[in-house]
mmCIF file of C-alpha atoms and ligand atoms in Angstrom:
data_model
loop_
_atom_site.group_PDB
_atom_site.id
_atom_site.type_symbol
_atom_site.label_atom_id
_atom_site.label_comp_id
_atom_site.label_asym_id
_atom_site.label_seq_id
_atom_site.Cartn_x
_atom_site.Cartn_y
_atom_site.Cartn_z
ATOM 1 C CA MET A 115 51.556 -5.628 50.798
ATOM 2 C CA PRO A 116 52.778 -7.761 47.887
ATOM 3 C CA VAL A 117 49.002 -8.955 47.108
ATOM 4 C CA SER A 118 47.135 -6.790 44.533
ATOM 5 C CA GLU A 119 44.079 -4.979 46.093
ATOM 6 C CA LYS A 120 41.911 -6.742 43.322
ATOM 7 C CA MET A 121 42.898 -10.240 44.668
ATOM 8 C CA LEU A 122 42.368 -9.306 48.503
ATOM 9 C CA ALA A 123 39.039 -7.941 47.683
ATOM 10 C CA PHE A 124 38.202 -11.264 45.577
ATOM 11 C CA SER A 125 39.275 -13.401 48.334
ATOM 12 C CA SER A 126 37.128 -11.934 50.990
ATOM 13 C CA GLN A 127 34.094 -11.813 48.422
ATOM 14 C CA SER A 128 34.852 -16.070 47.714
ATOM 15 C CA SER A 129 35.525 -16.658 51.201
ATOM 16 C CA MET A 130 31.834 -17.886 52.236
ATOM 17 C CA ILE A 131 32.200 -21.344 50.978
ATOM 18 C CA ARG A 132 35.934 -21.602 52.159
ATOM 19 C CA LYS A 133 35.210 -20.412 55.812
ATOM 20 C CA MET A 134 32.474 -22.848 55.838
ATOM 21 C CA PHE A 135 35.033 -25.240 54.577
ATOM 22 C CA GLU A 136 37.394 -24.312 57.248
ATOM 23 C CA GLU A 137 34.871 -23.890 60.477
ATOM 24 C CA GLY A 138 33.349 -27.280 58.939
ATOM 25 C CA THR A 139 37.166 -29.149 59.569
ATOM 26 C CA GLN A 140 37.655 -27.842 62.854
ATOM 27 C CA MET A 141 34.005 -28.674 64.013
ATOM 28 C CA LYS A 142 34.744 -32.395 63.114
ATOM 29 C CA ALA A 143 37.444 -32.567 64.949
ATOM 30 C CA ARG A 144 36.057 -31.315 67.739
ATOM 31 C CA PHE A 145 32.706 -33.057 67.635
ATOM 32 C CA GLY A 146 33.280 -36.031 65.244
ATOM 33 C CA ALA A 147 32.731 -36.006 61.642
ATOM 34 C CA ASP A 148 29.521 -38.113 62.178
ATOM 35 C CA ASN A 149 28.234 -35.317 64.745
ATOM 36 C CA VAL A 150 28.463 -32.690 62.300
ATOM 37 C CA PHE A 151 25.994 -31.936 59.295
ATOM 38 C CA ASP A 152 28.281 -30.790 56.250
ATOM 39 C CA PHE A 153 26.015 -29.390 53.516
ATOM 40 C CA SER A 154 28.680 -26.834 52.260
ATOM 41 C CA LEU A 155 30.461 -27.946 49.576
ATOM 42 C CA GLY A 156 29.663 -29.518 45.909
ATOM 43 C CA ASN A 157 32.200 -31.894 45.969
ATOM 44 C CA PRO A 158 30.722 -35.204 44.915
ATOM 45 C CA ASP A 159 30.997 -38.442 47.353
ATOM 46 C CA VAL A 160 29.440 -40.971 45.683
ATOM 47 C CA ALA A 161 32.550 -42.796 44.114
ATOM 48 C CA PRO A 162 33.311 -42.875 40.155
ATOM 49 C CA PRO A 163 31.902 -46.145 38.181
ATOM 50 C CA ASP A 164 33.934 -49.314 38.397
ATOM 51 C CA ARG A 165 34.569 -49.177 34.761
ATOM 52 C CA PHE A 166 36.422 -45.598 35.312
ATOM 53 C CA ASN A 167 38.848 -47.688 37.333
ATOM 54 C CA GLU A 168 39.157 -50.462 35.033
ATOM 55 C CA ALA A 169 39.976 -47.905 32.342
ATOM 56 C CA ILE A 170 43.070 -46.523 34.079
ATOM 57 C CA ARG A 171 44.140 -49.872 34.756
ATOM 58 C CA GLU A 172 43.935 -50.960 31.019
ATOM 59 C CA LEU A 173 45.332 -47.479 30.211
ATOM 60 C CA SER A 174 48.449 -47.675 32.809
ATOM 61 C CA GLU A 175 49.610 -50.819 30.152
ATOM 62 C CA ASP A 176 50.095 -48.816 27.518
ATOM 63 C CA GLU A 177 53.590 -48.228 26.462
ATOM 64 C CA THR A 178 53.184 -46.407 23.205
ATOM 65 C CA PRO A 179 55.981 -44.584 22.265
ATOM 66 C CA GLY A 180 54.800 -40.734 22.474
ATOM 67 C CA ILE A 181 51.923 -41.061 24.972
ATOM 68 C CA HIS A 182 53.166 -38.532 27.287
ATOM 69 C CA ALA A 183 54.312 -36.043 24.582
ATOM 70 C CA TYR A 184 52.831 -32.813 23.861
ATOM 71 C CA MET A 185 49.586 -33.115 21.960
ATOM 72 C CA PRO A 186 47.554 -30.494 19.621
ATOM 73 C CA ASN A 187 46.536 -27.799 22.153
ATOM 74 C CA ALA A 188 43.081 -28.801 21.650
ATOM 75 C CA GLY A 189 43.301 -32.050 22.823
ATOM 76 C CA TYR A 190 43.782 -35.607 20.909
ATOM 77 C CA PRO A 191 41.635 -34.999 17.329
ATOM 78 C CA TRP A 192 40.019 -39.095 17.913
ATOM 79 C CA VAL A 193 39.099 -38.239 21.277
ATOM 80 C CA ARG A 194 37.419 -34.456 20.397
ATOM 81 C CA LYS A 195 35.650 -37.060 17.679
ATOM 82 C CA ILE A 196 34.239 -39.130 20.493
ATOM 83 C CA ILE A 197 33.112 -36.136 22.535
ATOM 84 C CA ALA A 198 31.547 -34.631 19.152
ATOM 85 C CA GLU A 199 29.355 -37.686 18.711
ATOM 86 C CA ARG A 200 28.646 -37.642 22.242
ATOM 87 C CA MET A 201 27.280 -34.173 22.341
ATOM 88 C CA SER A 202 25.744 -34.430 18.855
ATOM 89 C CA ALA A 203 23.501 -36.788 20.391
ATOM 90 C CA GLU A 204 23.006 -34.461 23.305
ATOM 91 C CA GLN A 205 22.311 -31.536 21.498
ATOM 92 C CA GLY A 206 20.100 -33.074 18.504
ATOM 93 C CA ILE A 207 22.111 -31.334 16.176
ATOM 94 C CA SER A 208 25.510 -32.677 14.237
ATOM 95 C CA ILE A 209 28.411 -31.311 15.518
ATOM 96 C CA LYS A 210 31.937 -32.178 14.136
ATOM 97 C CA ASN A 211 35.236 -32.922 15.658
ATOM 98 C CA ASP A 212 37.034 -29.645 14.829
ATOM 99 C CA ASP A 213 34.054 -27.718 17.148
ATOM 100 C CA VAL A 214 35.169 -29.740 20.211
ATOM 101 C CA LEU A 215 38.323 -28.596 22.724
ATOM 102 C CA MET A 216 39.200 -30.748 25.621
ATOM 103 C CA THR A 217 39.518 -28.345 28.483
ATOM 104 C CA CYS A 218 40.588 -28.590 32.488
ATOM 105 C CA GLY A 219 37.350 -28.961 33.591
ATOM 106 C CA ALA A 220 34.336 -26.628 33.151
ATOM 107 C CA ALA A 221 36.000 -24.096 35.106
ATOM 108 C CA GLY A 222 38.908 -24.300 32.116
ATOM 109 C CA ALA A 223 36.595 -23.978 29.365
ATOM 110 C CA LEU A 224 34.800 -20.880 30.805
ATOM 111 C CA ASN A 225 38.067 -19.343 30.960
ATOM 112 C CA VAL A 226 39.333 -20.414 27.396
ATOM 113 C CA VAL A 227 35.921 -18.929 26.102
ATOM 114 C CA LEU A 228 35.769 -15.538 27.849
ATOM 115 C CA LYS A 229 39.724 -15.004 26.679
ATOM 116 C CA ALA A 230 38.870 -15.866 23.198
ATOM 117 C CA LEU A 231 35.798 -13.578 23.493
ATOM 118 C CA LEU A 232 36.129 -10.552 25.514
ATOM 119 C CA ASN A 233 37.577 -7.393 24.859
ATOM 120 C CA PRO A 234 38.390 -4.786 27.753
ATOM 121 C CA GLY A 235 35.015 -3.498 29.141
ATOM 122 C CA ASP A 236 32.824 -6.096 27.374
ATOM 123 C CA GLU A 237 30.079 -6.658 29.766
ATOM 124 C CA VAL A 238 29.006 -10.847 30.587
ATOM 125 C CA LEU A 239 25.220 -11.345 31.946
ATOM 126 C CA LEU A 240 25.300 -13.258 34.982
ATOM 127 C CA LEU A 241 21.752 -14.934 36.334
ATOM 128 C CA ALA A 242 21.388 -14.546 40.137
ATOM 129 C CA PRO A 243 22.167 -16.607 41.912
ATOM 130 C CA TYR A 244 24.992 -17.838 40.307
ATOM 131 C CA PHE A 245 28.130 -20.000 40.706
ATOM 132 C CA VAL A 246 30.539 -17.153 41.969
ATOM 133 C CA GLU A 247 33.408 -18.066 40.033
ATOM 134 C CA TYR A 248 32.094 -16.919 37.250
ATOM 135 C CA HIS A 249 32.207 -13.025 38.495
ATOM 136 C CA PHE A 250 36.367 -13.965 38.725
ATOM 137 C CA TYR A 251 36.433 -15.556 35.080
ATOM 138 C CA VAL A 252 34.735 -12.458 33.642
ATOM 139 C CA ASP A 253 37.141 -10.302 35.257
ATOM 140 C CA ASN A 254 40.444 -12.466 34.090
ATOM 141 C CA HIS A 255 39.623 -11.339 31.205
ATOM 142 C CA GLY A 256 39.315 -7.527 31.677
ATOM 143 C CA GLY A 257 35.086 -8.079 31.045
ATOM 144 C CA VAL A 258 32.407 -6.813 33.733
ATOM 145 C CA SER A 259 30.063 -9.002 34.831
ATOM 146 C CA ARG A 260 26.609 -7.154 34.809
ATOM 147 C CA VAL A 261 23.967 -9.350 37.419
ATOM 148 C CA VAL A 262 20.230 -9.763 36.219
ATOM 149 C CA LYS A 263 17.522 -11.465 38.449
ATOM 150 C CA THR A 264 15.840 -14.591 37.914
ATOM 151 C CA ASP A 265 11.982 -14.952 38.433
ATOM 152 C CA GLU A 266 10.650 -16.112 41.655
ATOM 153 C CA GLU A 267 11.178 -20.200 40.857
ATOM 154 C CA PHE A 268 14.987 -19.100 39.346
ATOM 155 C CA ASN A 269 13.714 -19.368 35.728
ATOM 156 C CA LEU A 270 15.400 -16.924 33.302
ATOM 157 C CA ASP A 271 13.560 -13.845 33.439
ATOM 158 C CA LEU A 272 13.676 -12.339 29.602
ATOM 159 C CA ASN A 273 12.323 -8.892 30.827
ATOM 160 C CA ALA A 274 14.988 -8.489 33.050
ATOM 161 C CA ILE A 275 17.478 -10.004 30.665
ATOM 162 C CA GLU A 276 16.509 -7.338 28.004
ATOM 163 C CA GLU A 277 16.788 -4.689 30.210
ATOM 164 C CA ALA A 278 20.614 -5.338 31.072
ATOM 165 C CA ILE A 279 21.653 -5.874 27.218
ATOM 166 C CA ASN A 280 23.113 -2.501 25.762
ATOM 167 C CA GLN A 281 25.760 -1.733 23.315
ATOM 168 C CA LYS A 282 28.644 -3.600 25.362
ATOM 169 C CA THR A 283 26.982 -6.955 26.097
ATOM 170 C CA ARG A 284 29.306 -9.334 24.677
ATOM 171 C CA ALA A 285 27.839 -13.103 26.497
ATOM 172 C CA ILE A 286 25.215 -14.271 28.814
ATOM 173 C CA ILE A 287 26.586 -17.497 30.904
ATOM 174 C CA ILE A 288 23.416 -19.787 32.029
ATOM 175 C CA ASN A 289 23.804 -22.861 34.029
ATOM 176 C CA SER A 290 21.026 -25.478 33.677
ATOM 177 C CA PRO A 291 20.786 -27.816 35.830
ATOM 178 C CA ASN A 292 21.771 -25.150 38.581
ATOM 179 C CA ASN A 293 24.185 -24.413 41.034
ATOM 180 C CA PRO A 294 22.639 -23.625 43.729
ATOM 181 C CA THR A 295 19.279 -24.058 42.937
ATOM 182 C CA GLY A 296 18.776 -27.262 40.881
ATOM 183 C CA GLN A 297 16.543 -25.134 38.506
ATOM 184 C CA ILE A 298 16.324 -26.874 34.533
ATOM 185 C CA TYR A 299 15.216 -24.330 32.040
ATOM 186 C CA SER A 300 13.092 -25.178 29.902
ATOM 187 C CA GLN A 301 13.409 -25.496 25.608
ATOM 188 C CA GLU A 302 10.798 -23.067 25.626
ATOM 189 C CA SER A 303 12.288 -20.245 27.492
ATOM 190 C CA LEU A 304 15.821 -21.726 25.819
ATOM 191 C CA ILE A 305 14.340 -20.545 22.439
ATOM 192 C CA ALA A 306 12.633 -17.578 23.642
ATOM 193 C CA LEU A 307 16.041 -16.377 25.087
ATOM 194 C CA GLY A 308 17.818 -17.296 21.615
ATOM 195 C CA LYS A 309 15.378 -15.174 19.990
ATOM 196 C CA LEU A 310 15.455 -12.342 22.349
ATOM 197 C CA LEU A 311 19.791 -12.295 22.041
ATOM 198 C CA GLU A 312 19.316 -12.331 18.008
ATOM 199 C CA ASP A 313 16.735 -9.538 18.005
ATOM 200 C CA THR A 314 18.708 -7.522 20.523
ATOM 201 C CA GLY A 315 22.109 -7.986 19.024
ATOM 202 C CA ARG A 316 20.587 -6.840 15.704
ATOM 203 C CA ARG A 317 19.586 -4.028 17.322
ATOM 204 C CA PHE A 318 22.775 -3.028 18.916
ATOM 205 C CA GLY A 319 24.602 -4.172 15.622
ATOM 206 C CA THR A 320 26.355 -6.687 17.919
ATOM 207 C CA VAL A 321 26.634 -10.567 18.646
ATOM 208 C CA ILE A 322 25.676 -12.026 21.757
ATOM 209 C CA THR A 323 26.814 -15.352 22.890
ATOM 210 C CA LEU A 324 25.045 -17.560 24.673
ATOM 211 C CA ILE A 325 27.396 -19.799 26.887
ATOM 212 C CA SER A 326 25.802 -22.256 28.588
ATOM 213 C CA ASP A 327 27.730 -24.078 31.571
ATOM 214 C CA GLU A 328 26.324 -27.815 32.205
ATOM 215 C CA PRO A 329 28.432 -30.118 34.590
ATOM 216 C CA TYR A 330 25.214 -31.088 35.943
ATOM 217 C CA ARG A 331 23.207 -32.264 32.530
ATOM 218 C CA LYS A 332 23.344 -35.844 33.635
ATOM 219 C CA ILE A 333 22.156 -35.293 37.145
ATOM 220 C CA VAL A 334 18.608 -34.856 36.727
ATOM 221 C CA PHE A 335 15.815 -36.121 38.621
ATOM 222 C CA GLY A 336 12.441 -38.167 37.872
ATOM 223 C CA ASN A 337 11.481 -37.689 34.150
ATOM 224 C CA HIS A 338 12.938 -33.971 33.850
ATOM 225 C CA THR A 339 15.506 -33.345 30.968
ATOM 226 C CA VAL A 340 18.005 -30.997 29.830
ATOM 227 C CA ALA A 341 17.006 -29.091 26.520
ATOM 228 C CA SER A 342 19.297 -28.642 23.696
ATOM 229 C CA ILE A 343 21.086 -25.145 23.662
ATOM 230 C CA PHE A 344 22.275 -25.567 20.101
ATOM 231 C CA LYS A 345 18.200 -25.600 19.014
ATOM 232 C CA SER A 346 18.054 -22.413 20.584
ATOM 233 C CA TYR A 347 20.688 -20.115 19.359
ATOM 234 C CA SER A 348 23.006 -20.752 16.931
ATOM 235 C CA ASN A 349 25.880 -18.323 18.563
ATOM 236 C CA SER A 350 26.027 -20.549 21.337
ATOM 237 C CA ILE A 351 28.933 -22.689 22.988
ATOM 238 C CA VAL A 352 28.020 -25.210 25.254
ATOM 239 C CA LEU A 353 30.717 -26.866 27.751
ATOM 240 C CA SER A 354 30.899 -29.203 30.543
ATOM 241 C CA SER A 355 32.899 -31.430 32.572
ATOM 242 C CA TYR A 356 33.248 -34.727 34.158
ATOM 243 C CA SER A 357 33.547 -33.592 37.360
ATOM 244 C CA LYS A 358 30.241 -34.081 38.682
ATOM 245 C CA ASP A 359 28.663 -37.283 36.609
ATOM 246 C CA LEU A 360 31.892 -39.249 36.641
ATOM 247 C CA SER A 361 32.780 -37.660 40.311
ATOM 248 C CA LEU A 362 36.239 -36.324 38.902
ATOM 249 C CA PRO A 363 36.418 -32.964 39.765
ATOM 250 C CA GLY A 364 40.366 -33.607 41.046
ATOM 251 C CA GLU A 365 40.971 -34.932 37.605
ATOM 252 C CA ARG A 366 40.240 -31.700 36.137
ATOM 253 C CA ILE A 367 38.616 -33.019 32.602
ATOM 254 C CA GLY A 368 35.945 -30.984 30.367
ATOM 255 C CA TYR A 369 35.239 -30.071 27.225
ATOM 256 C CA LEU A 370 33.653 -27.487 24.986
ATOM 257 C CA ALA A 371 31.780 -27.437 21.494
ATOM 258 C CA VAL A 372 30.741 -24.466 19.759
ATOM 259 C CA HIS A 373 27.261 -24.297 17.810
ATOM 260 C CA PRO A 374 28.567 -25.564 13.964
ATOM 261 C CA ASP A 375 26.840 -22.121 12.442
ATOM 262 C CA ILE A 376 28.782 -19.801 15.360
ATOM 263 C CA ASP A 377 29.583 -16.446 13.761
ATOM 264 C CA ASP A 378 33.858 -16.670 12.681
ATOM 265 C CA LYS A 379 34.035 -20.088 13.620
ATOM 266 C CA THR A 380 37.317 -20.499 12.805
ATOM 267 C CA ALA A 381 38.597 -17.552 14.087
ATOM 268 C CA LEU A 382 36.829 -18.510 17.236
ATOM 269 C CA LEU A 383 38.163 -21.960 17.754
ATOM 270 C CA ASP A 384 41.697 -20.922 16.856
ATOM 271 C CA ALA A 385 41.369 -17.915 19.791
ATOM 272 C CA MET A 386 40.303 -20.765 22.458
ATOM 273 C CA THR A 387 42.302 -23.423 20.990
ATOM 274 C CA LEU A 388 45.457 -20.774 22.048
ATOM 275 C CA ALA A 389 43.979 -19.667 25.096
ATOM 276 C CA ASN A 390 43.974 -23.473 26.010
ATOM 277 C CA ARG A 391 47.696 -22.977 26.045
ATOM 278 C CA ILE A 392 48.639 -19.330 26.927
ATOM 279 C CA LEU A 393 46.081 -19.616 30.167
ATOM 280 C CA GLY A 394 48.831 -22.136 30.780
ATOM 281 C CA PHE A 395 46.373 -25.215 30.948
ATOM 282 C CA VAL A 396 48.648 -26.019 27.403
ATOM 283 C CA ASN A 397 45.902 -29.024 26.805
ATOM 284 C CA ALA A 398 43.674 -31.105 28.904
ATOM 285 C CA PRO A 399 45.303 -33.727 30.977
ATOM 286 C CA ALA A 400 46.425 -36.254 28.875
ATOM 287 C CA LEU A 401 45.688 -39.892 30.634
ATOM 288 C CA MET A 402 41.925 -38.151 31.843
ATOM 289 C CA GLN A 403 41.682 -38.077 27.743
ATOM 290 C CA ARG A 404 41.973 -41.259 27.148
ATOM 291 C CA VAL A 405 39.897 -42.680 29.792
ATOM 292 C CA VAL A 406 36.934 -40.779 29.187
ATOM 293 C CA ALA A 407 37.131 -41.362 25.675
ATOM 294 C CA LYS A 408 36.380 -44.846 26.941
ATOM 295 C CA LEU A 409 33.324 -44.452 29.083
ATOM 296 C CA LYS A 410 30.701 -43.682 26.767
ATOM 297 C CA GLY A 411 27.049 -43.497 28.201
ATOM 298 C CA ILE A 412 28.352 -43.986 31.620
ATOM 299 C CA SER A 413 27.969 -41.843 34.708
ATOM 300 C CA VAL A 414 27.466 -42.233 38.575
ATOM 301 C CA ASP A 415 24.535 -43.431 40.039
ATOM 302 C CA CYS A 416 21.941 -40.548 39.804
ATOM 303 C CA SER A 417 19.495 -42.636 42.059
ATOM 304 C CA ILE A 418 21.615 -42.118 44.862
ATOM 305 C CA TYR A 419 21.273 -38.557 44.531
ATOM 306 C CA GLU A 420 17.848 -38.949 43.471
ATOM 307 C CA GLN A 421 17.278 -40.741 47.009
ATOM 308 C CA ARG A 422 18.894 -38.115 49.203
ATOM 309 C CA ARG A 423 16.694 -35.454 47.810
ATOM 310 C CA GLU A 424 13.722 -36.766 48.553
ATOM 311 C CA LYS A 425 14.847 -37.458 51.823
ATOM 312 C CA PHE A 426 15.987 -34.250 52.191
ATOM 313 C CA CYS A 427 12.865 -32.521 50.680
ATOM 314 C CA LYS A 428 10.602 -34.518 52.809
ATOM 315 C CA LEU A 429 12.473 -33.143 56.009
ATOM 316 C CA LEU A 430 12.857 -29.409 55.396
ATOM 317 C CA LYS A 431 9.146 -29.118 54.385
ATOM 318 C CA ASN A 432 8.469 -31.396 57.554
ATOM 319 C CA ALA A 433 10.448 -28.488 59.651
ATOM 320 C CA GLY A 434 8.559 -25.552 58.009
ATOM 321 C CA TYR A 435 11.221 -24.689 55.031
ATOM 322 C CA SER A 436 10.069 -23.110 52.296
ATOM 323 C CA PHE A 437 11.744 -24.150 48.654
ATOM 324 C CA ILE A 438 11.622 -25.168 45.266
ATOM 325 C CA PRO A 439 12.382 -28.835 44.981
ATOM 326 C CA PRO A 440 15.322 -28.992 42.749
ATOM 327 C CA LYS A 441 15.164 -30.820 39.385
ATOM 328 C CA GLY A 442 18.822 -31.658 38.988
ATOM 329 C CA ALA A 443 22.099 -30.858 39.908
ATOM 330 C CA PHE A 444 22.868 -32.059 43.722
ATOM 331 C CA TYR A 445 21.847 -28.771 45.784
ATOM 332 C CA ILE A 446 18.440 -27.075 47.529
ATOM 333 C CA PHE A 447 18.314 -23.291 47.636
ATOM 334 C CA PRO A 448 15.728 -22.704 50.351
ATOM 335 C CA LYS A 449 14.597 -19.793 51.500
ATOM 336 C CA SER A 450 16.063 -18.100 54.594
ATOM 337 C CA PRO A 451 13.344 -17.881 57.395
ATOM 338 C CA ILE A 452 14.931 -14.312 58.465
ATOM 339 C CA ALA A 453 16.029 -11.623 55.853
ATOM 340 C CA ASP A 454 19.673 -12.104 56.615
ATOM 341 C CA ASP A 455 21.111 -15.208 55.532
ATOM 342 C CA VAL A 456 24.175 -14.935 57.022
ATOM 343 C CA THR A 457 22.897 -14.535 60.252
ATOM 344 C CA PHE A 458 20.776 -17.618 59.728
ATOM 345 C CA CYS A 459 23.402 -20.123 58.375
ATOM 346 C CA SER A 460 25.183 -19.025 62.115
ATOM 347 C CA ILE A 461 22.177 -20.251 63.788
ATOM 348 C CA LEU A 462 22.185 -23.507 61.667
ATOM 349 C CA GLN A 463 26.043 -23.473 62.457
ATOM 350 C CA GLU A 464 24.671 -23.385 66.532
ATOM 351 C CA GLU A 465 22.924 -26.701 65.503
ATOM 352 C CA LYS A 466 26.033 -27.841 63.655
ATOM 353 C CA ILE A 467 24.800 -27.616 59.911
ATOM 354 C CA LEU A 468 27.114 -26.107 57.540
ATOM 355 C CA ALA A 469 25.233 -24.353 54.937
ATOM 356 C CA VAL A 470 26.332 -21.439 52.637
ATOM 357 C CA PRO A 471 24.486 -18.135 52.289
ATOM 358 C CA GLY A 472 22.798 -16.942 49.519
ATOM 359 C CA LYS A 473 24.769 -14.037 49.921
ATOM 360 C CA GLY A 474 27.491 -16.080 48.368
ATOM 361 C CA PHE A 475 25.934 -16.562 45.314
ATOM 362 C CA GLY A 476 24.804 -13.036 44.513
ATOM 363 C CA LEU A 477 21.090 -13.547 46.029
ATOM 364 C CA GLY A 478 20.487 -12.893 49.794
ATOM 365 C CA GLY A 479 17.635 -14.254 51.739
ATOM 366 C CA TYR A 480 18.442 -18.041 50.737
ATOM 367 C CA PHE A 481 20.996 -20.878 51.858
ATOM 368 C CA ARG A 482 22.496 -23.382 49.652
ATOM 369 C CA LEU A 483 22.768 -27.094 50.544
ATOM 370 C CA ALA A 484 24.784 -29.515 48.826
ATOM 371 C CA PHE A 485 23.690 -32.865 49.465
ATOM 372 C CA CYS A 486 27.197 -34.783 48.588
ATOM 373 C CA THR A 487 27.113 -36.346 51.902
ATOM 374 C CA ASP A 488 25.918 -39.585 53.434
ATOM 375 C CA GLU A 489 21.734 -40.180 53.423
ATOM 376 C CA LYS A 490 22.396 -40.973 57.110
ATOM 377 C CA ILE A 491 23.840 -37.570 57.825
ATOM 378 C CA ILE A 492 20.673 -36.013 56.008
ATOM 379 C CA GLU A 493 17.860 -37.923 58.366
ATOM 380 C CA ARG A 494 20.041 -37.600 61.052
ATOM 381 C CA SER A 495 19.920 -33.733 60.655
ATOM 382 C CA ALA A 496 15.938 -33.338 60.750
ATOM 383 C CA SER A 497 15.876 -32.303 64.555
ATOM 384 C CA ALA A 498 19.073 -29.792 64.142
ATOM 385 C CA PHE A 499 17.040 -28.239 61.268
ATOM 386 C CA ALA A 500 13.758 -27.823 63.069
ATOM 387 C CA ALA A 501 15.477 -26.524 66.114
ATOM 388 C CA ALA A 502 17.285 -23.417 63.829
ATOM 389 C CA ILE A 503 13.768 -22.704 62.614
ATOM 390 C CA ARG A 504 12.491 -22.383 66.156
ATOM 391 C CA LYS A 505 15.471 -19.933 67.139
ATOM 392 C CA ALA A 506 15.112 -17.701 64.244
ATOM 393 C CA GLU A 507 11.417 -17.224 65.109
ATOM 394 C CA ASN A 508 12.933 -15.283 68.041
ATOM 395 C CA VAL A 509 15.755 -13.582 66.435
HETATM 396 C C1 LIG B 608 28.076 -24.777 38.091
HETATM 397 C C2 LIG B 608 29.468 -24.697 38.308
HETATM 398 N N1 LIG B 608 30.113 -24.497 36.896
HETATM 399 C C3 LIG B 608 31.485 -24.932 36.788
HETATM 400 C C4 LIG B 608 32.073 -25.408 37.726
HETATM 401 C C5 LIG B 608 33.254 -25.838 37.556
HETATM 402 O O1 LIG B 608 33.966 -27.098 37.306
HETATM 403 P P1 LIG B 608 34.963 -28.365 37.237
HETATM 404 O O2 LIG B 608 35.468 -28.549 38.543
HETATM 405 O O3 LIG B 608 34.424 -29.200 36.108
HETATM 406 O O4 LIG B 608 35.790 -26.989 36.820
HETATM 407 C C6 LIG B 608 31.481 -26.039 38.874
HETATM 408 C C7 LIG B 608 31.824 -26.555 40.464
HETATM 409 O O5 LIG B 608 31.467 -26.521 41.265
HETATM 410 C C8 LIG B 608 29.694 -25.480 38.505
HETATM 411 O O6 LIG B 608 29.337 -25.760 40.413
#
């Protein structure tokens, strides 16, 4: 067998979302796309803002010599300056151009950070439920994931985090607004987390880096806001992308910033810049760097997601599902009416609903619904959700 055993095992672990995607494609071919309720993928369907297309058109006229050449691996200095200004406003703390790196999406940023931080065997805390790829990225760089539970509302469980920290703990990855729960961590809880990391790191004579993965920062509902990580803890790195808030996941444009007072800042930034290169990204896509630099303050129309969220929550509630209404991102993570979430997702599938079992996110007993789907599909799914919960009662 020419494939490594580890990759074979990873492929089967990551198969839940892919399986849904493949089955969804087959079902749509069989029953027609409008007759399948596909809530499996977090692939934004809301069109990017018009200004994005205009910016591409403007930039396509630019014939400045060298425009397609290699650039500094951290990205165009003038683009990093613009991102630093935006992040300073967001984080409420002054971030310098050199503290920013342009990356190939949030996924590229996570790999760059972990490559720069981890020694073999170092542990990284992941909070369940979590974006499943974290586990693979940690492994990419010789680390070991340690999964920690969250509380019953998917908020930070500081006691559980404290219990999981040991001499080998090198980092913790948090994600707020969260995929798959839609939870947003409060500023108070982040400050308490920062203090815990500081205190336990001191106790073990180590530095624990807080990695905040924030691609959903701008997709928030009602008057919820996303707190500043940099105000909570100085050994922190914030990373994000334009995949979700500009609907550009295929364009692979993201960025990261380190806290201005992070330990060993110069060595860390040098290591991350080199990682960007040697992981094979070399640099973030040139055209997209220039495009996003032009799009100050622009993101997709969040009211579209907000409306879908209202409709979806209402119909799930009416059908008898139990869930925490999401504060941000575009997912709902209801409790499975039966303990076995994989079986329940099969029951949903019999009703032509595609959802991903919570097990795929490291937390069984739940399932994830992504509302990257037209409102009409959500509306039409009401009776199918009601039928599935009735069927589950007889399992
Ligand atoms: C929580 C989370 N982090 C990171 C990513 C990867 O984002 P990107 O496409 O910008 O690499 C995703 C994508 O779904 C995500 O949900």
